[in-house]
mmCIF file with all atom_site columns, C-alpha atoms in Angstrom:
data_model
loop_
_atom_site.group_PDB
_atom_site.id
_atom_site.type_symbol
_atom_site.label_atom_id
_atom_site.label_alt_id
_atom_site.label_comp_id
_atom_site.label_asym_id
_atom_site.label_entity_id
_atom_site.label_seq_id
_atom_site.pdbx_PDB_ins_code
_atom_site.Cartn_x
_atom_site.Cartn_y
_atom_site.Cartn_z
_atom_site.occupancy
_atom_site.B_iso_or_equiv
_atom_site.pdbx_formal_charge
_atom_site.auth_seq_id
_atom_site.auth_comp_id
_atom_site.auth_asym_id
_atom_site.auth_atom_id
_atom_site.pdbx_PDB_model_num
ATOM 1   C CA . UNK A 1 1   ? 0.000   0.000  0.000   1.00 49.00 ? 1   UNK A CA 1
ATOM 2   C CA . UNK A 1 2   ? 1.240   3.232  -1.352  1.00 50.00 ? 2   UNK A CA 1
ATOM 3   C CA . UNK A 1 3   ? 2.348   5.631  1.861   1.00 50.00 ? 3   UNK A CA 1
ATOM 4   C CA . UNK A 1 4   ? -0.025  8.285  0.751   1.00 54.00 ? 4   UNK A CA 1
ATOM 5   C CA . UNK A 1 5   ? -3.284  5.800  1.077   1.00 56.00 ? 5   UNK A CA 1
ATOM 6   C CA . UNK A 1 6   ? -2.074  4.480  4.205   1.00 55.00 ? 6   UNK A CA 1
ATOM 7   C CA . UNK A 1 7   ? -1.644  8.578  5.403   1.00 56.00 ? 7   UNK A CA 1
ATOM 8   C CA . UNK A 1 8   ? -5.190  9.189  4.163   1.00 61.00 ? 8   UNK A CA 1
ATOM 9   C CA . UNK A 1 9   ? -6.764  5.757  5.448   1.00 57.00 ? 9   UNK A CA 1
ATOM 10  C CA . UNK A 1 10  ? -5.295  7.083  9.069   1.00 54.00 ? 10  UNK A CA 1
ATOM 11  C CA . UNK A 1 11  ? -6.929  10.643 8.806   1.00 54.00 ? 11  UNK A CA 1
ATOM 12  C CA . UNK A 1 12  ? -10.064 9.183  7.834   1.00 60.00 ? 12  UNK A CA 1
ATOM 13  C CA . UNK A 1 13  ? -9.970  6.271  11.136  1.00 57.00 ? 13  UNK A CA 1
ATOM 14  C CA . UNK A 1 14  ? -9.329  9.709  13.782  1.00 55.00 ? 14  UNK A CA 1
ATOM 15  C CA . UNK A 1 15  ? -11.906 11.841 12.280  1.00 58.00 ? 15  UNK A CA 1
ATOM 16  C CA . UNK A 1 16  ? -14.731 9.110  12.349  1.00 57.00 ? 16  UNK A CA 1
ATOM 17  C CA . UNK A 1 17  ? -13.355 8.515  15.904  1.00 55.00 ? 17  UNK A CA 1
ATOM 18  C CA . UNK A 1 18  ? -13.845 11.834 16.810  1.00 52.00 ? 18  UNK A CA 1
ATOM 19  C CA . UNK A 1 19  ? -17.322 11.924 15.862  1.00 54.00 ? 19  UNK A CA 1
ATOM 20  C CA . UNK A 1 20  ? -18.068 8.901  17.629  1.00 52.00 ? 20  UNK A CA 1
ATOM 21  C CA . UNK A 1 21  ? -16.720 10.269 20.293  1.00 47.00 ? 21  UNK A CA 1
ATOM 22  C CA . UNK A 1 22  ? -18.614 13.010 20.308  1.00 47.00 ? 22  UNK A CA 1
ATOM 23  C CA . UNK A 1 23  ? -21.319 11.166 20.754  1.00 46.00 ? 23  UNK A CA 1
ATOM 24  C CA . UNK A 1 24  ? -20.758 9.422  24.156  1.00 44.00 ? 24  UNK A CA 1
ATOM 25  C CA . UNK A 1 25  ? -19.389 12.156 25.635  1.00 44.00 ? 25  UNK A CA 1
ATOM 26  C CA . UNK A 1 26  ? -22.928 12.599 28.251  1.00 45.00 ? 26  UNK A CA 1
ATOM 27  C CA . UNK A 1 27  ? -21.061 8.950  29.524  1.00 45.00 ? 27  UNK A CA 1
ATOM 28  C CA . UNK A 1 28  ? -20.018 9.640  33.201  1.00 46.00 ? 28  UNK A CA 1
ATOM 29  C CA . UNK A 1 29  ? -15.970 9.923  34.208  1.00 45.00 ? 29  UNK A CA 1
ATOM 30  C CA . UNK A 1 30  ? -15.716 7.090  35.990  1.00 47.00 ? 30  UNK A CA 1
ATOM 31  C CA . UNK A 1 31  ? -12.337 5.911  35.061  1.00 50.00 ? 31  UNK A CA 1
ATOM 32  C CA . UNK A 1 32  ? -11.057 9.251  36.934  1.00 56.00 ? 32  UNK A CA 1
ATOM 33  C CA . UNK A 1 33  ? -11.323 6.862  39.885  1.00 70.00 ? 33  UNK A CA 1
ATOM 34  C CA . UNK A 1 34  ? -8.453  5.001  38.565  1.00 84.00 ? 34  UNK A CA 1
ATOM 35  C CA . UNK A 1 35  ? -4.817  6.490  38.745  1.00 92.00 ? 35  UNK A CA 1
ATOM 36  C CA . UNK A 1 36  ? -2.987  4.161  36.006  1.00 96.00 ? 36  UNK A CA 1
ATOM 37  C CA . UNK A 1 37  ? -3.242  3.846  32.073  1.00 97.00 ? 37  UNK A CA 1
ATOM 38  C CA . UNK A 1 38  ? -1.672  2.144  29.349  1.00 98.00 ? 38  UNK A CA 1
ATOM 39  C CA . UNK A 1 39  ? -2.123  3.256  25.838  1.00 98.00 ? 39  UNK A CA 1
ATOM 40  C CA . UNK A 1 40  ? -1.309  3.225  22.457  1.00 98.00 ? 40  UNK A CA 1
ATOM 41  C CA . UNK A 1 41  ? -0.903  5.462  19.991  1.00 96.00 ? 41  UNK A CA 1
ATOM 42  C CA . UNK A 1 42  ? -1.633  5.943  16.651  1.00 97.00 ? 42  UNK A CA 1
ATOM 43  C CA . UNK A 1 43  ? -1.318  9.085  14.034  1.00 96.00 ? 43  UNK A CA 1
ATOM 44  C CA . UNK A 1 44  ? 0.058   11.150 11.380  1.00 97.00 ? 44  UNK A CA 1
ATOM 45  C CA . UNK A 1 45  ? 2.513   13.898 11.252  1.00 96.00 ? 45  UNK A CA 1
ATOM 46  C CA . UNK A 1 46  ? 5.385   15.820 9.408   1.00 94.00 ? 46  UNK A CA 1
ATOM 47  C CA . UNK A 1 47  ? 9.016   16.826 9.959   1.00 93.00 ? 47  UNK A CA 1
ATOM 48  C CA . UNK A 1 48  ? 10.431  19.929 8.826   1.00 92.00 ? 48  UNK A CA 1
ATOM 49  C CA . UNK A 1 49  ? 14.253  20.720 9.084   1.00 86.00 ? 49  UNK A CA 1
ATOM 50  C CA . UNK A 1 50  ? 15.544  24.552 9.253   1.00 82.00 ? 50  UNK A CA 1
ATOM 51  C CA . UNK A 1 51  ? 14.857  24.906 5.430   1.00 81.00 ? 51  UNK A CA 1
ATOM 52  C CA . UNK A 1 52  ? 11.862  22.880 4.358   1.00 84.00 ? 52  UNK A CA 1
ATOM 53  C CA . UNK A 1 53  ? 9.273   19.661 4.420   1.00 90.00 ? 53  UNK A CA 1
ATOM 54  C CA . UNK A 1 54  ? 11.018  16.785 4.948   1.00 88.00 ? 54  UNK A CA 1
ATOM 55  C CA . UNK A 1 55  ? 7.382   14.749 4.745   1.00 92.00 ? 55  UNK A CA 1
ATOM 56  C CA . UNK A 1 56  ? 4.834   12.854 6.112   1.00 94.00 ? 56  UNK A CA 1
ATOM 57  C CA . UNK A 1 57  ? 3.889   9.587  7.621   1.00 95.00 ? 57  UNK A CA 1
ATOM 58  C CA . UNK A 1 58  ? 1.723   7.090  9.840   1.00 96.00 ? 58  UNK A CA 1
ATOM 59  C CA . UNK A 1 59  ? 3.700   7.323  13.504  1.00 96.00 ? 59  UNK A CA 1
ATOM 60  C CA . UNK A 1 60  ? 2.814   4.402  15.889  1.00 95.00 ? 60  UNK A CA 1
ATOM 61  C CA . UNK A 1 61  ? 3.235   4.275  20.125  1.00 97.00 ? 61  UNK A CA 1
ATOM 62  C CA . UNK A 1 62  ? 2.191   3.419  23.381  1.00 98.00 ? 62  UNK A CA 1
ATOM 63  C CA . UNK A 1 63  ? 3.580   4.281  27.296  1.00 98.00 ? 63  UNK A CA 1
ATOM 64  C CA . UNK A 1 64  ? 2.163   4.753  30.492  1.00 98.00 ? 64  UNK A CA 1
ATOM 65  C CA . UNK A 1 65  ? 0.949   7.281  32.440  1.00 98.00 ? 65  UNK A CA 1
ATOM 66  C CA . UNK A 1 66  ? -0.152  7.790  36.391  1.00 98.00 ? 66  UNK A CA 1
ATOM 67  C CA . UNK A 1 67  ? -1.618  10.257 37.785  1.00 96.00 ? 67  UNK A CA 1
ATOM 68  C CA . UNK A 1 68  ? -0.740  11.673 41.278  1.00 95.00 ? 68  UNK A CA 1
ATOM 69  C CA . UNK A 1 69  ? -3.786  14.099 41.353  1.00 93.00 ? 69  UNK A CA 1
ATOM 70  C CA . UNK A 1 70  ? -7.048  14.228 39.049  1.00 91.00 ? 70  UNK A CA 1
ATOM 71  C CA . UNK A 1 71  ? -5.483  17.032 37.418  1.00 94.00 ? 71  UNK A CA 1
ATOM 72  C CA . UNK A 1 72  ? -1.758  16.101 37.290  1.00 96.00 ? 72  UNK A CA 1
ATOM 73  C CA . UNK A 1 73  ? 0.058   13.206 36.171  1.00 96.00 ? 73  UNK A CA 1
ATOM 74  C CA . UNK A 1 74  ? 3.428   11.675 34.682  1.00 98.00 ? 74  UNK A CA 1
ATOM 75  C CA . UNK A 1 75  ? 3.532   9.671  31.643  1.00 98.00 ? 75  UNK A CA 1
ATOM 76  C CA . UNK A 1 76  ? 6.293   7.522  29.948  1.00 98.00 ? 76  UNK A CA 1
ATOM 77  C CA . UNK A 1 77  ? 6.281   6.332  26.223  1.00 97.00 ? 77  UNK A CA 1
ATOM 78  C CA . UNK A 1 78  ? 8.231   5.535  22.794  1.00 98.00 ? 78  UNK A CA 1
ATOM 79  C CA . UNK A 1 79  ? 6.832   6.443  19.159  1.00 96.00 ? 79  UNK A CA 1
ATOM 80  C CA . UNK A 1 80  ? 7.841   5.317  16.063  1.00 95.00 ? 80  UNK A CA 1
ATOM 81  C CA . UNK A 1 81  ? 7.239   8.083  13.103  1.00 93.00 ? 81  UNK A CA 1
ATOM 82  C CA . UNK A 1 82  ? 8.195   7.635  9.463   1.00 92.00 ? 82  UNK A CA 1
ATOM 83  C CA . UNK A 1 83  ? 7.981   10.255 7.054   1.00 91.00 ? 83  UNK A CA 1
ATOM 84  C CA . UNK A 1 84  ? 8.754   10.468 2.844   1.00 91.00 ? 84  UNK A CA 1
ATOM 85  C CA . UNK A 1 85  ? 8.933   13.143 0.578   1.00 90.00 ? 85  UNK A CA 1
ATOM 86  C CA . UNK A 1 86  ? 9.584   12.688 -3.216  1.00 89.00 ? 86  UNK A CA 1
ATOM 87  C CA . UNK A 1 87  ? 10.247  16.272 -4.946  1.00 81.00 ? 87  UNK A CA 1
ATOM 88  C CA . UNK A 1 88  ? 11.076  14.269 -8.197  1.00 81.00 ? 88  UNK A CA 1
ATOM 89  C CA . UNK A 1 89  ? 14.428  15.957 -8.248  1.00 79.00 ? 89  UNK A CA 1
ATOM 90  C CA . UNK A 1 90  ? 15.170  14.228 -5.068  1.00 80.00 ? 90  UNK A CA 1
ATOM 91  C CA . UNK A 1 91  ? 13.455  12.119 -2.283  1.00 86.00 ? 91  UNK A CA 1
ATOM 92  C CA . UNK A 1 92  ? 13.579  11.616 1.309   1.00 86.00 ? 92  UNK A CA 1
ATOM 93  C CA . UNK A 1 93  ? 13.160  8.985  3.759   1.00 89.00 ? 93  UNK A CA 1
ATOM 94  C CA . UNK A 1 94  ? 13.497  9.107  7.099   1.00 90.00 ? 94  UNK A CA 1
ATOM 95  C CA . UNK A 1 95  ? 12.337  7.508  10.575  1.00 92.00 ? 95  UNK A CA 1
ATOM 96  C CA . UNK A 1 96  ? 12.191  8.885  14.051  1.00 92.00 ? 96  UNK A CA 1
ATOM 97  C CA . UNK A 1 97  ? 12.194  6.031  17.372  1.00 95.00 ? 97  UNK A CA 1
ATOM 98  C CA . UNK A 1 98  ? 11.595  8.501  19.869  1.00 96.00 ? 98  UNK A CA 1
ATOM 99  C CA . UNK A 1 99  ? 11.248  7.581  23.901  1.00 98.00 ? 99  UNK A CA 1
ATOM 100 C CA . UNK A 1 100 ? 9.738   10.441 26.130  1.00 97.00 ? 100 UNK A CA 1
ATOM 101 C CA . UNK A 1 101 ? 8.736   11.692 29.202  1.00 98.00 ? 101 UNK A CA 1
ATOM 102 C CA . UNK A 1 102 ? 6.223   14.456 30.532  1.00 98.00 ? 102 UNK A CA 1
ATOM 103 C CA . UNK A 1 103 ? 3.922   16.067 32.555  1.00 98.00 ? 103 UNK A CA 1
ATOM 104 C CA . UNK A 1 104 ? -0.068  15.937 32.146  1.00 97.00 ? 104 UNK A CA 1
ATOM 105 C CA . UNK A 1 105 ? -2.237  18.896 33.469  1.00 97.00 ? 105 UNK A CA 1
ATOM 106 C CA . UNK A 1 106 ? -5.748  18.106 33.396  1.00 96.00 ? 106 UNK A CA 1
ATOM 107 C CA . UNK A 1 107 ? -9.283  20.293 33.159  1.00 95.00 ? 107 UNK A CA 1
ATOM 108 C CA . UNK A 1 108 ? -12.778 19.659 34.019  1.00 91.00 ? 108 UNK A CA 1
ATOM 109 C CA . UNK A 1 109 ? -11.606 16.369 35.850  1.00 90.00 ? 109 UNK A CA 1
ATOM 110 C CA . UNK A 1 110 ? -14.682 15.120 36.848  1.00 88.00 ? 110 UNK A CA 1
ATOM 111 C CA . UNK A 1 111 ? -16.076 15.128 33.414  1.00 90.00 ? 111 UNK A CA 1
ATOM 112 C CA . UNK A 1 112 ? -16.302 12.764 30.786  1.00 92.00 ? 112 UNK A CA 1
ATOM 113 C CA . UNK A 1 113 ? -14.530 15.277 28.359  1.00 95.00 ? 113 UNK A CA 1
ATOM 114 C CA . UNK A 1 114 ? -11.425 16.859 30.026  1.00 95.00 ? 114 UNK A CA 1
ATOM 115 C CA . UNK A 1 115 ? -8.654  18.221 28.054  1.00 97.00 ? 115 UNK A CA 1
ATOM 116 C CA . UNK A 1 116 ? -5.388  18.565 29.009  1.00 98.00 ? 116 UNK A CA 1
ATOM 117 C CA . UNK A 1 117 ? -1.903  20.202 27.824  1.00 98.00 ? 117 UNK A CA 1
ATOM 118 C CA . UNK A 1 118 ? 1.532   18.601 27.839  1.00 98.00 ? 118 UNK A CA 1
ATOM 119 C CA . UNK A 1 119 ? 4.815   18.878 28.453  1.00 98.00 ? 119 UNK A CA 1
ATOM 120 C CA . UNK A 1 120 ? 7.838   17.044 28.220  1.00 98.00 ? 120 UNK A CA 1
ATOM 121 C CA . UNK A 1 121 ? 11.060  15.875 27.369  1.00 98.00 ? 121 UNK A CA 1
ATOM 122 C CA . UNK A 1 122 ? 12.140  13.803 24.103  1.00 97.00 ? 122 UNK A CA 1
ATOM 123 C CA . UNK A 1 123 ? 15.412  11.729 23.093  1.00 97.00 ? 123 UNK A CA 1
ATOM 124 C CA . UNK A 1 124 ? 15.277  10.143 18.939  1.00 94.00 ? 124 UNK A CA 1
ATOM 125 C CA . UNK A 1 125 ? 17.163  8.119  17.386  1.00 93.00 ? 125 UNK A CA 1
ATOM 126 C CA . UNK A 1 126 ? 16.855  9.543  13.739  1.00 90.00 ? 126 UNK A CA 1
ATOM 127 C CA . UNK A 1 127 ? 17.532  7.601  10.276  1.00 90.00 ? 127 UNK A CA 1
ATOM 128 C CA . UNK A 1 128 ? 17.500  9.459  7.255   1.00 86.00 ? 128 UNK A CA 1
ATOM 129 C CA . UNK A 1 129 ? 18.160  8.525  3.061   1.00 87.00 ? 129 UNK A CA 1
ATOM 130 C CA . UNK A 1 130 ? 18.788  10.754 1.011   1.00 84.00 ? 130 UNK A CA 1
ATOM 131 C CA . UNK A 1 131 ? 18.694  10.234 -2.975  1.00 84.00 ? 131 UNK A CA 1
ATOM 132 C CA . UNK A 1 132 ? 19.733  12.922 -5.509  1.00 79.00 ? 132 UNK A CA 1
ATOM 133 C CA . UNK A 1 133 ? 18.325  12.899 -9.041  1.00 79.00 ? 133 UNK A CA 1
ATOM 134 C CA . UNK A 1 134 ? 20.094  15.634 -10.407 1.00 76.00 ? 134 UNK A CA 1
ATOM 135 C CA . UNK A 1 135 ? 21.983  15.321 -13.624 1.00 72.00 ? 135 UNK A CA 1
ATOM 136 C CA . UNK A 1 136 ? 25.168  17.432 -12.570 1.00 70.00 ? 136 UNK A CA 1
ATOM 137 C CA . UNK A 1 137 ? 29.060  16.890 -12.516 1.00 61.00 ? 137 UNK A CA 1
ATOM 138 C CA . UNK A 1 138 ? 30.298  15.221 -9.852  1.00 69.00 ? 138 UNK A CA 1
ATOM 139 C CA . UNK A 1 139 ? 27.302  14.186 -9.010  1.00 70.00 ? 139 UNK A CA 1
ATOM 140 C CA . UNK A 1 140 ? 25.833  14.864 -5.897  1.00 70.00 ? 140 UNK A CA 1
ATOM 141 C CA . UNK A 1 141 ? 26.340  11.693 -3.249  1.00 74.00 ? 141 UNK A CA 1
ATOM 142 C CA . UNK A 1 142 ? 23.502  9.249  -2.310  1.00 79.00 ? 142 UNK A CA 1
ATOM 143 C CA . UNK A 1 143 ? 23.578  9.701  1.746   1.00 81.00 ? 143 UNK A CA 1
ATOM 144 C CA . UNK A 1 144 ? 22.294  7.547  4.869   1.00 84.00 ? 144 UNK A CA 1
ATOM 145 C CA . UNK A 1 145 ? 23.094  8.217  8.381   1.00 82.00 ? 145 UNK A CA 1
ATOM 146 C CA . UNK A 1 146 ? 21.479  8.189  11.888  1.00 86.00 ? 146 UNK A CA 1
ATOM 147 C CA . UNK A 1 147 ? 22.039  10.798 14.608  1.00 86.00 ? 147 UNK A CA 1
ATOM 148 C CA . UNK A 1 148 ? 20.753  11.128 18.072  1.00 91.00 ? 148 UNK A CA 1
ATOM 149 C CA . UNK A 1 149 ? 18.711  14.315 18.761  1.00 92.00 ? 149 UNK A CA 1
ATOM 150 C CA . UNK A 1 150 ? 16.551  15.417 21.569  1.00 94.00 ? 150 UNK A CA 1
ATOM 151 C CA . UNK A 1 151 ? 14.348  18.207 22.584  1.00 96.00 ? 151 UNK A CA 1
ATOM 152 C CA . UNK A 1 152 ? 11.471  19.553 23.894  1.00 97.00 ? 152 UNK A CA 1
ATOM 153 C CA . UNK A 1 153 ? 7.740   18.534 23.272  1.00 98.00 ? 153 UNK A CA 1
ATOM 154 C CA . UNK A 1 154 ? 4.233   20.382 24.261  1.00 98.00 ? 154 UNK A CA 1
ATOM 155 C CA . UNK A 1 155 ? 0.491   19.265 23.153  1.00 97.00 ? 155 UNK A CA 1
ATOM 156 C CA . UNK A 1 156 ? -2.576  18.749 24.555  1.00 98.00 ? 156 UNK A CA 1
ATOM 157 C CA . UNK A 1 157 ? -6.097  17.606 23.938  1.00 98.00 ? 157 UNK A CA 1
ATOM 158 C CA . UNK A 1 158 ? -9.065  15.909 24.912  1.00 98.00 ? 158 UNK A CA 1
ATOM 159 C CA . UNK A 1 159 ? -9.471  13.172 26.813  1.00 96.00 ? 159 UNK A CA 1
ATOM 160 C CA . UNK A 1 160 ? -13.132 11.091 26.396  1.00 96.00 ? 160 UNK A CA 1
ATOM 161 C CA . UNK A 1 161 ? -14.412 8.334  29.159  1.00 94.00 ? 161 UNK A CA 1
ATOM 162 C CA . UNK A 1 162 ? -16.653 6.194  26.752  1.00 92.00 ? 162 UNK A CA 1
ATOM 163 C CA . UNK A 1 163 ? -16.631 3.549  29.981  1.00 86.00 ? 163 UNK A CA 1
ATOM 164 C CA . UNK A 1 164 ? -15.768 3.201  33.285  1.00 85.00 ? 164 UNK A CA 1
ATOM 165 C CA . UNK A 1 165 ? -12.251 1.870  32.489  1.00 93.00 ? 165 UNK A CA 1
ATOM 166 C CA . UNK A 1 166 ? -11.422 3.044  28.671  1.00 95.00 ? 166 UNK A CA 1
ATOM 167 C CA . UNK A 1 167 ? -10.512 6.237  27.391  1.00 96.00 ? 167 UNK A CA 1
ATOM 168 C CA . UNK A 1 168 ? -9.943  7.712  23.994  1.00 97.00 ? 168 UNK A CA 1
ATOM 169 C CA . UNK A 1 169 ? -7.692  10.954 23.500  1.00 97.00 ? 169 UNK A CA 1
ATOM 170 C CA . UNK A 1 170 ? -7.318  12.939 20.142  1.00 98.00 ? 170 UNK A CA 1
ATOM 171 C CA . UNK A 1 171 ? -4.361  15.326 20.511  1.00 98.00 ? 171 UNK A CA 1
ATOM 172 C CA . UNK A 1 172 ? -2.216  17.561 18.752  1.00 98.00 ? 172 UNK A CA 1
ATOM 173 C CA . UNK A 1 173 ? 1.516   17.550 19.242  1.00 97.00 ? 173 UNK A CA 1
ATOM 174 C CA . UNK A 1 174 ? 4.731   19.262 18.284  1.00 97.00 ? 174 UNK A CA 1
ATOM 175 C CA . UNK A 1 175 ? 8.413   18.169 18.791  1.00 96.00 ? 175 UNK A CA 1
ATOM 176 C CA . UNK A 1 176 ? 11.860  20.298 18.662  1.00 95.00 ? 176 UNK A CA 1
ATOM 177 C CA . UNK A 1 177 ? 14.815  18.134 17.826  1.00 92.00 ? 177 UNK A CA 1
ATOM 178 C CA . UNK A 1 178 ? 18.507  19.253 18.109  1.00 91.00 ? 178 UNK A CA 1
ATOM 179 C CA . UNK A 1 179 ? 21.874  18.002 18.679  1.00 82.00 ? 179 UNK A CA 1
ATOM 180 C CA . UNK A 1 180 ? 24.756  20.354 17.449  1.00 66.00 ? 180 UNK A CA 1
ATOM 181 C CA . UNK A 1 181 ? 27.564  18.092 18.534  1.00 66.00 ? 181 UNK A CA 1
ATOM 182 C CA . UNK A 1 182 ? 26.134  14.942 16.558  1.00 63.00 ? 182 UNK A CA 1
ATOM 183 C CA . UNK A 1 183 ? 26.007  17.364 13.398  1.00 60.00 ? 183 UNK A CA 1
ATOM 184 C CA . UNK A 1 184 ? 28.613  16.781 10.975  1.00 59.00 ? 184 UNK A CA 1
ATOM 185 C CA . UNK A 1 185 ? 28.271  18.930 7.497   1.00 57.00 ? 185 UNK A CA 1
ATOM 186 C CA . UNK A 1 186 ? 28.246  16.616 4.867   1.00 55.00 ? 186 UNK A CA 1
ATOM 187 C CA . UNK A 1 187 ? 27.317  13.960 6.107   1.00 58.00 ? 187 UNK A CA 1
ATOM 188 C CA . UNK A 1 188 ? 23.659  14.950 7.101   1.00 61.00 ? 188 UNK A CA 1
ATOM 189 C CA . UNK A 1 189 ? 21.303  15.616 4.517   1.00 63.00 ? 189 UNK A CA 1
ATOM 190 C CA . UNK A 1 190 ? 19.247  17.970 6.793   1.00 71.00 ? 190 UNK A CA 1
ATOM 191 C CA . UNK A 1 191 ? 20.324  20.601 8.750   1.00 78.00 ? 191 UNK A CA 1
ATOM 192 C CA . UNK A 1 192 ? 18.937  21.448 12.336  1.00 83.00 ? 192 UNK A CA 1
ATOM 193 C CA . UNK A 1 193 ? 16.508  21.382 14.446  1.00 89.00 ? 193 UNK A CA 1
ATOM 194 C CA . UNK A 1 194 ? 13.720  19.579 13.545  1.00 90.00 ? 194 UNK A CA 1
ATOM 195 C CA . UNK A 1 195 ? 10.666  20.168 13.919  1.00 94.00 ? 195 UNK A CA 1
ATOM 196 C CA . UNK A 1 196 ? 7.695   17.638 13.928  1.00 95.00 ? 196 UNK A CA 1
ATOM 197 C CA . UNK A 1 197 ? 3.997   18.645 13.917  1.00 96.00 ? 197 UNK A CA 1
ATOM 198 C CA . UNK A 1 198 ? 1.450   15.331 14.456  1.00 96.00 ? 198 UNK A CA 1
ATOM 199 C CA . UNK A 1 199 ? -1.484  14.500 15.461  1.00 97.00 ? 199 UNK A CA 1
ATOM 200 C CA . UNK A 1 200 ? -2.760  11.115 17.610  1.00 97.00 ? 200 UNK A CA 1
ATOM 201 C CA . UNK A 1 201 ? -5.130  9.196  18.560  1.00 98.00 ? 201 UNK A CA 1
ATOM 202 C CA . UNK A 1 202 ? -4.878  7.271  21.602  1.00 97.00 ? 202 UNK A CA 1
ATOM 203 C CA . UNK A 1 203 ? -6.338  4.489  23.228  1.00 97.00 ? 203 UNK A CA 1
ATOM 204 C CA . UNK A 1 204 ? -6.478  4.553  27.109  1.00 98.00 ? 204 UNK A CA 1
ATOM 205 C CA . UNK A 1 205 ? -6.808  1.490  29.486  1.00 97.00 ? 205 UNK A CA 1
ATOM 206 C CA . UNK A 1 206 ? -7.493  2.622  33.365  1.00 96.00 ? 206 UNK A CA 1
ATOM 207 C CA . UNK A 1 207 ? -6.958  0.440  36.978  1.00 94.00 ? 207 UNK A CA 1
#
């Protein structure tokens, strides 16, 4: 399946889910009760370097979180983001494996609908291919690398009870990467930071 069907199958699965949601949201909050979750992730999103769009892709995840109050909480988790861009001059291909942590502030916590916004801290490991098409003399160089990066990462949304125990959560996040002493010119085919707009939809088990 072609990367851009997959990207448009996953829009289409979070904004049906939304609407769904929607629907249930008179449900009552009774998984506030509970102070522990596991959840996945899934989503779409983009990564942009200092100069332009690097692409898009289906990202994939899951963590934990606890909560230490009905408004705040800690969570814990690793993604897995994969982007493409093909310019016809040249293409890139890259994936982010990202592991995070951050903290959770919480509103309305005794709804059924409570957003929330995040913060937190984030540490990839970043593959990249780039391929050249250009006819010119030397040619420009075919490159592949990985480099560790890290950086800060804020979101939030809206977290839906649709049961006592389950919880769905469409959210909007965005991701600085940097690491000036794993740079090397030449090397890397993008220059830094990066930056990484997405948006998720996750699935929430409470106890």
């Amino acid at each position: 399946m072609k990367r851009q069907n997959m990207s448009t199958i996953v829009k289409t699965i979070v904004f049906i889910s939304i609407i769904n949601i929607v629907s249930v949201i008179e449900i009552p909050a009774q998984g506030t009760d509970f102070r522990k979750e596991v959840f996945g992730n899934i989503g779409y999103g983009k990564i942009y370097d200092d100069e332009t769009n690097l692409g898009g892709g289906v990202g994939f995840g899951g963590g934990f979180a606890y909560r230490f109050t009905r408004r705040l909480g800690v969570d814990f988790e690793v993604n897995s983001l994969n982007h493409n861009r093909d310019a016809g001059v040249w293409e890139f291909d890259g994936r982010a494996l990202t592991a995070g942590a951050g903290f959770q502030v919480h509103f309305l916590p005794e709804s059924a609908a409570q957003p929330f916004i995040r913060a937190g801290l984030v540490w990839a490991r970043y593959e990249a291919n780039f391929e050249s098409r250009i006819a010119e003399v030397p040619p420009i160089p075919n490159i592949s690398y990985t480099q560790n990066v890290f950086g800060p990462e804020v979101g939030g949304g809206i977290r839906f009870f649709i049961g006592k125990r389950w919880s769905v959560r469409p959210e909007f996040r965005m991701t600085i990467l940097d690491n000036s002493r794993d740079y090397v010119p030449g090397r890397s085919a993008i220059e830094l930071p990066l930056c990484s707009p997405r948006f998720n939809l996750g699935i929430g088990y409470h106890w």
